[in-house]
Amino acid sequence: MIYFIPAWYNDRRTMYFNARPWSQKQKLIYTDDITNHVRLATRSGNPYQLIVPNYTPQLRYHMHRLELLESNFVSIFDIIQDLSGKNMEVLNFRELEWAEGTEFVYNPFSVVAQENGQLSAEVEFGTNGQLFWITRIQNDIPTKRYIFDDRGFVSSSIFYDAEGKYHYQEYYNRKQEWQIREYFGAYGHHVEVSESAQSRFLKKEYASIEELVFEQMGRVLGQHDQENDSIFLAADSRHSAEVLKLKSNKK
């Protein structure tokens, strides 16, 4: 088995995604050397697995752009969130729960929701027209942001404090049950695990999201430990040392 680990990280939040709504400047890495080798492995028919470490709710669109959608890939955050499957469904934002009398105003970049003439939310879309995120707004200050998985459900929510700064982020399964909660800024950078999900993790609380990600990556790498296993790793200071600790007998 060959394991491929790319470095598609976010410069500000390492384990976060790079994609942006279509109207904003895109920072997503479209290709790297790992991409070409995964394509070769797919054609060769040899057993392999592409491990995506960072949180990427729009992963299927990204893999499609890289012509890797049919490749054997696993998302560490799918494991963390207890998600499975690649099937994608279309989600209409108007069918979500809105206050009675909400009006939608369409502009060239997004859709603005208004309640009694006051701005209450902004709906933004991805490059393929898919629902990307919805930001709830009160008195011109963001209060909550719903981030959508490209398979057609809410993947996580960011909660803001009274000043409109990040407070924490909840990551959900398909039943909208939060699995982990990540804190930001003055509230710390630790991660809490929900009581219902604790049996799937080694700890109830982690010092950082990176600690949790590498714990789960170690489990993926440990599922098979054959003598001829190899890890093909994109050289990156954000993961190289940690992966080398997890490699066991792999080359």
C-alpha positions as a Markdown table, in Angstrom:
| # | Residue | x | y | z |
|---|---|---|---|---|
| 1 | Met | 0.0 | 0.0 | 0.0 |
| 2 | Ile | 1.2 | 3.5 | -0.9 |
| 3 | Tyr | -0.1 | 6.4 | 1.2 |
| 4 | Phe | -0.1 | 9.9 | -0.4 |
| 5 | Ile | -0.3 | 12.9 | 1.9 |
| 6 | Pro | -0.6 | 16.3 | 0.2 |
| 7 | Ala | 0.0 | 19.8 | 1.7 |
| 8 | Trp | -3.2 | 21.6 | 0.8 |
| 9 | Tyr | -3.1 | 23.7 | 4.0 |
| 10 | Asn | -4.5 | 27.1 | 4.8 |
| 11 | Asp | -1.8 | 29.7 | 5.7 |
| 12 | Arg | -3.8 | 31.2 | 8.6 |
| 13 | Arg | -5.5 | 28.1 | 10.0 |
| 14 | Thr | -3.4 | 25.1 | 9.0 |
| 15 | Met | -6.1 | 22.5 | 9.2 |
| 16 | Tyr | -8.7 | 24.6 | 7.4 |
| 17 | Phe | -9.8 | 24.8 | 3.8 |
| 18 | Asn | -8.5 | 27.3 | 1.2 |
| 19 | Ala | -11.6 | 27.5 | -1.0 |
| 20 | Arg | -13.6 | 30.7 | -1.0 |
| 21 | Pro | -17.0 | 31.8 | -2.4 |
| 22 | Trp | -16.8 | 32.4 | -6.1 |
| 23 | Ser | -16.9 | 36.2 | -5.7 |
| 24 | Gln | -13.7 | 36.2 | -3.5 |
| 25 | Lys | -10.1 | 35.7 | -4.5 |
| 26 | Gln | -9.4 | 32.0 | -4.6 |
| 27 | Lys | -6.5 | 30.6 | -2.6 |
| 28 | Leu | -7.1 | 26.9 | -3.3 |
| 29 | Ile | -4.1 | 25.0 | -4.4 |
| 30 | Tyr | -5.1 | 23.3 | -7.6 |
| 31 | Thr | -2.2 | 20.9 | -8.1 |
| 32 | Asp | 1.1 | 19.8 | -6.6 |
| 33 | Asp | 3.5 | 17.0 | -7.2 |
| 34 | Ile | 1.4 | 14.6 | -5.1 |
| 35 | Thr | -1.5 | 15.1 | -7.6 |
| 36 | Asn | 0.5 | 13.7 | -10.5 |
| 37 | His | 1.7 | 10.7 | -8.6 |
| 38 | Val | -1.8 | 9.8 | -7.4 |
| 39 | Arg | -2.9 | 9.9 | -11.1 |
| 40 | Leu | -0.1 | 7.5 | -12.0 |
| 41 | Ala | -1.0 | 5.2 | -9.1 |
| 42 | Thr | -4.7 | 5.2 | -10.2 |
| 43 | Arg | -3.7 | 4.1 | -13.7 |
| 44 | Ser | -1.3 | 1.4 | -12.5 |
| 45 | Gly | -3.9 | -0.4 | -10.4 |
| 46 | Asn | -1.6 | -0.7 | -7.4 |
| 47 | Pro | -3.2 | -0.3 | -4.0 |
| 48 | Tyr | -2.9 | 3.2 | -2.6 |
| 49 | Gln | -4.8 | 5.8 | -0.5 |
| 50 | Leu | -4.7 | 9.6 | -0.7 |
| 51 | Ile | -5.1 | 11.0 | 2.9 |
| 52 | Val | -6.5 | 14.6 | 3.0 |
| 53 | Pro | -5.6 | 16.0 | 6.5 |
| 54 | Asn | -7.3 | 19.3 | 6.5 |
| 55 | Tyr | -11.0 | 20.3 | 6.8 |
| 56 | Thr | -12.3 | 20.5 | 3.3 |
| 57 | Pro | -16.1 | 20.5 | 3.1 |
| 58 | Gln | -15.9 | 21.3 | -0.7 |
| 59 | Leu | -13.5 | 18.3 | -1.2 |
| 60 | Arg | -15.5 | 16.6 | -4.0 |
| 61 | Tyr | -15.4 | 19.8 | -6.1 |
| 62 | His | -11.7 | 20.1 | -5.5 |
| 63 | Met | -11.0 | 16.5 | -6.4 |
| 64 | His | -13.1 | 16.9 | -9.5 |
| 65 | Arg | -10.9 | 19.9 | -10.6 |
| 66 | Leu | -7.8 | 17.8 | -10.0 |
| 67 | Glu | -9.4 | 14.9 | -12.0 |
| 68 | Leu | -9.0 | 12.7 | -8.8 |
| 69 | Leu | -12.7 | 12.3 | -7.9 |
| 70 | Glu | -12.6 | 8.6 | -8.7 |
| 71 | Ser | -9.4 | 8.1 | -6.8 |
| 72 | Asn | -9.1 | 6.3 | -3.5 |
| 73 | Phe | -9.1 | 9.2 | -1.0 |
| 74 | Val | -10.0 | 9.6 | 2.6 |
| 75 | Ser | -10.7 | 12.8 | 4.5 |
| 76 | Ile | -9.4 | 12.9 | 8.1 |
| 77 | Phe | -12.3 | 15.2 | 9.0 |
| 78 | Asp | -14.8 | 12.8 | 7.6 |
| 79 | Ile | -13.5 | 10.4 | 10.2 |
| 80 | Ile | -13.6 | 13.0 | 12.9 |
| 81 | Gln | -17.2 | 14.1 | 12.0 |
| 82 | Asp | -18.3 | 10.5 | 11.5 |
| 83 | Leu | -19.2 | 11.0 | 7.8 |
| 84 | Ser | -19.1 | 8.7 | 4.8 |
| 85 | Gly | -20.0 | 8.6 | 1.1 |
| 86 | Lys | -19.3 | 10.7 | -1.9 |
| 87 | Asn | -22.8 | 11.2 | -3.3 |
| 88 | Met | -23.7 | 14.8 | -3.7 |
| 89 | Glu | -27.2 | 16.4 | -3.4 |
| 90 | Val | -28.4 | 19.8 | -4.5 |
| 91 | Leu | -29.4 | 22.0 | -1.5 |
| 92 | Asn | -31.7 | 25.0 | -2.1 |
| 93 | Phe | -31.0 | 27.7 | 0.5 |
| 94 | Arg | -34.7 | 28.9 | 0.3 |
| 95 | Glu | -35.8 | 25.5 | 1.7 |
| 96 | Leu | -33.8 | 26.1 | 4.9 |
| 97 | Glu | -35.4 | 27.5 | 8.0 |
| 98 | Trp | -36.0 | 31.2 | 7.7 |
| 99 | Ala | -38.1 | 33.7 | 9.8 |
| 100 | Glu | -41.6 | 34.3 | 8.5 |
| 101 | Gly | -41.6 | 37.2 | 6.0 |
| 102 | Thr | -37.9 | 37.0 | 5.1 |
| 103 | Glu | -37.2 | 38.7 | 1.8 |
| 104 | Phe | -34.3 | 37.7 | -0.5 |
| 105 | Val | -32.4 | 40.3 | -2.5 |
| 106 | Tyr | -30.2 | 39.0 | -5.3 |
| 107 | Asn | -27.1 | 40.9 | -6.3 |
| 108 | Pro | -24.2 | 39.9 | -8.7 |
| 109 | Phe | -22.2 | 38.4 | -5.9 |
| 110 | Ser | -24.5 | 36.9 | -3.3 |
| 111 | Val | -28.1 | 36.7 | -1.9 |
| 112 | Val | -29.0 | 39.0 | 1.0 |
| 113 | Ala | -31.8 | 38.1 | 3.4 |
| 114 | Gln | -33.8 | 40.8 | 5.1 |
| 115 | Glu | -36.2 | 40.8 | 8.0 |
| 116 | Asn | -38.5 | 43.8 | 8.3 |
| 117 | Gly | -36.1 | 45.7 | 6.0 |
| 118 | Gln | -33.0 | 44.9 | 8.1 |
| 119 | Leu | -30.1 | 42.8 | 7.0 |
| 120 | Ser | -30.3 | 39.3 | 8.6 |
| 121 | Ala | -28.1 | 37.1 | 6.5 |
| 122 | Glu | -25.9 | 36.8 | 3.5 |
| 123 | Val | -25.9 | 33.6 | 1.3 |
| 124 | Glu | -22.7 | 32.9 | -0.7 |
| 125 | Phe | -22.0 | 30.3 | -3.4 |
| 126 | Gly | -19.0 | 28.3 | -4.7 |
| 127 | Thr | -17.5 | 28.5 | -8.2 |
| 128 | Asn | -20.0 | 25.9 | -9.4 |
| 129 | Gly | -23.0 | 27.6 | -8.0 |
| 130 | Gln | -23.2 | 25.3 | -5.0 |
| 131 | Leu | -24.2 | 26.6 | -1.6 |
| 132 | Phe | -21.0 | 27.6 | 0.2 |
| 133 | Trp | -22.0 | 29.3 | 3.4 |
| 134 | Ile | -24.6 | 31.5 | 5.1 |
| 135 | Thr | -23.7 | 34.2 | 7.5 |
| 136 | Arg | -26.3 | 35.3 | 10.0 |
| 137 | Ile | -26.1 | 39.0 | 10.9 |
| 138 | Gln | -27.6 | 41.1 | 13.6 |
| 139 | Asn | -27.1 | 44.9 | 13.9 |
| 140 | Asp | -24.5 | 44.6 | 11.1 |
| 141 | Ile | -22.4 | 42.1 | 13.2 |
| 142 | Pro | -22.0 | 38.5 | 12.2 |
| 143 | Thr | -23.4 | 36.1 | 14.8 |
| 144 | Lys | -23.2 | 32.7 | 13.2 |
| 145 | Arg | -21.9 | 31.2 | 9.9 |
| 146 | Tyr | -23.2 | 27.9 | 8.5 |
| 147 | Ile | -20.6 | 26.1 | 6.3 |
| 148 | Phe | -22.0 | 23.6 | 3.8 |
| 149 | Asp | -20.6 | 20.3 | 2.7 |
| 150 | Asp | -20.8 | 19.9 | -1.1 |
| 151 | Arg | -22.7 | 16.6 | -0.4 |
| 152 | Gly | -25.7 | 18.7 | 0.6 |
| 153 | Phe | -25.7 | 19.4 | 4.4 |
| 154 | Val | -24.4 | 21.7 | 7.1 |
| 155 | Ser | -20.8 | 20.6 | 7.8 |
| 156 | Ser | -20.0 | 23.1 | 10.6 |
| 157 | Ser | -21.0 | 26.3 | 12.2 |
| 158 | Ile | -18.8 | 29.2 | 13.3 |
| 159 | Phe | -20.1 | 31.1 | 16.3 |
| 160 | Tyr | -19.1 | 34.8 | 16.8 |
| 161 | Asp | -18.8 | 36.8 | 20.0 |
| 162 | Ala | -20.5 | 40.1 | 20.7 |
| 163 | Glu | -17.7 | 41.9 | 18.9 |
| 164 | Gly | -18.1 | 39.8 | 15.7 |
| 165 | Lys | -14.9 | 37.8 | 16.3 |
| 166 | Tyr | -14.5 | 34.1 | 16.1 |
| 167 | His | -15.5 | 32.3 | 19.4 |
| 168 | Tyr | -15.7 | 28.6 | 18.4 |
| 169 | Gln | -16.6 | 26.3 | 15.6 |
| 170 | Glu | -18.8 | 23.1 | 15.8 |
| 171 | Tyr | -18.3 | 20.3 | 13.4 |
| 172 | Tyr | -21.3 | 18.0 | 12.7 |
| 173 | Asn | -22.3 | 14.6 | 11.5 |
| 174 | Arg | -25.2 | 14.2 | 9.1 |
| 175 | Lys | -27.7 | 14.3 | 12.0 |
| 176 | Gln | -26.4 | 17.8 | 12.9 |
| 177 | Glu | -25.0 | 16.5 | 16.1 |
| 178 | Trp | -21.7 | 18.3 | 17.0 |
| 179 | Gln | -18.8 | 16.0 | 17.2 |
| 180 | Ile | -16.0 | 18.4 | 18.2 |
| 181 | Arg | -15.8 | 22.1 | 19.1 |
| 182 | Glu | -12.8 | 24.2 | 18.3 |
| 183 | Tyr | -12.1 | 27.4 | 20.1 |
| 184 | Phe | -10.3 | 30.6 | 18.8 |
| 185 | Gly | -8.4 | 33.6 | 19.9 |
| 186 | Ala | -8.9 | 34.8 | 23.5 |
| 187 | Tyr | -11.0 | 31.7 | 24.1 |
| 188 | Gly | -8.0 | 29.4 | 23.6 |
| 189 | His | -7.2 | 27.1 | 20.7 |
| 190 | His | -8.2 | 23.8 | 22.3 |
| 191 | Val | -10.7 | 21.3 | 21.0 |
| 192 | Glu | -13.6 | 19.7 | 23.0 |
| 193 | Val | -15.1 | 16.3 | 22.0 |
| 194 | Ser | -18.8 | 15.9 | 22.5 |
| 195 | Glu | -19.9 | 13.3 | 25.1 |
| 196 | Ser | -21.7 | 11.3 | 22.4 |
| 197 | Ala | -18.5 | 11.0 | 20.3 |
| 198 | Gln | -15.9 | 10.4 | 23.0 |
| 199 | Ser | -15.8 | 6.6 | 22.4 |
| 200 | Arg | -14.2 | 7.4 | 18.9 |
| 201 | Phe | -11.3 | 9.4 | 20.3 |
| 202 | Leu | -8.5 | 8.9 | 22.7 |
| 203 | Lys | -9.1 | 12.1 | 24.7 |
| 204 | Lys | -12.0 | 14.3 | 25.8 |
| 205 | Glu | -10.0 | 17.5 | 25.0 |
| 206 | Tyr | -7.1 | 18.3 | 22.7 |
| 207 | Ala | -4.6 | 21.1 | 23.0 |
| 208 | Ser | -5.1 | 21.9 | 19.3 |
| 209 | Ile | -6.9 | 20.7 | 16.2 |
| 210 | Glu | -3.6 | 19.6 | 14.8 |
| 211 | Glu | -3.1 | 17.1 | 17.7 |
| 212 | Leu | -6.5 | 15.6 | 16.9 |
| 213 | Val | -5.8 | 15.4 | 13.2 |
| 214 | Phe | -2.5 | 13.6 | 13.6 |
| 215 | Glu | -4.1 | 11.2 | 16.1 |
| 216 | Gln | -6.7 | 10.2 | 13.5 |
| 217 | Met | -4.1 | 10.1 | 10.7 |
| 218 | Gly | -2.1 | 7.6 | 12.8 |
| 219 | Arg | -5.1 | 5.4 | 13.0 |
| 220 | Val | -5.5 | 5.5 | 9.2 |
| 221 | Leu | -1.8 | 4.7 | 8.7 |
| 222 | Gly | -2.0 | 1.9 | 11.2 |
| 223 | Gln | -4.9 | 0.0 | 9.6 |
| 224 | His | -2.4 | -1.7 | 7.3 |
| 225 | Asp | 1.2 | -2.2 | 8.3 |
| 226 | Gln | 2.9 | -4.4 | 5.6 |
| 227 | Glu | 6.6 | -4.6 | 5.1 |
| 228 | Asn | 6.4 | -3.0 | 1.6 |
| 229 | Asp | 4.1 | -0.1 | 2.6 |
| 230 | Ser | 5.3 | 3.4 | 1.7 |
| 231 | Ile | 4.3 | 7.0 | 2.5 |
| 232 | Phe | 4.7 | 9.6 | -0.3 |
| 233 | Leu | 4.7 | 12.8 | 1.6 |
| 234 | Ala | 4.7 | 16.4 | 0.3 |
| 235 | Ala | 7.6 | 18.1 | 2.1 |
| 236 | Asp | 6.0 | 20.6 | 4.4 |
| 237 | Ser | 7.0 | 21.8 | 7.9 |
| 238 | Arg | 3.4 | 21.7 | 9.0 |
| 239 | His | 3.2 | 17.9 | 8.9 |
| 240 | Ser | 6.5 | 16.3 | 8.0 |
| 241 | Ala | 7.8 | 15.8 | 11.5 |
| 242 | Glu | 4.5 | 14.5 | 12.8 |
| 243 | Val | 4.0 | 12.0 | 9.9 |
| 244 | Leu | 7.5 | 10.6 | 10.4 |
| 245 | Lys | 6.5 | 9.9 | 14.0 |
| 246 | Leu | 3.5 | 7.9 | 12.8 |
| 247 | Lys | 5.2 | 6.0 | 9.9 |
| 248 | Ser | 6.0 | 2.8 | 12.0 |
| 249 | Asn | 7.6 | 0.4 | 9.6 |
| 250 | Lys | 6.5 | 2.2 | 6.4 |
| 251 | Lys | 9.2 | 3.6 | 4.1 |
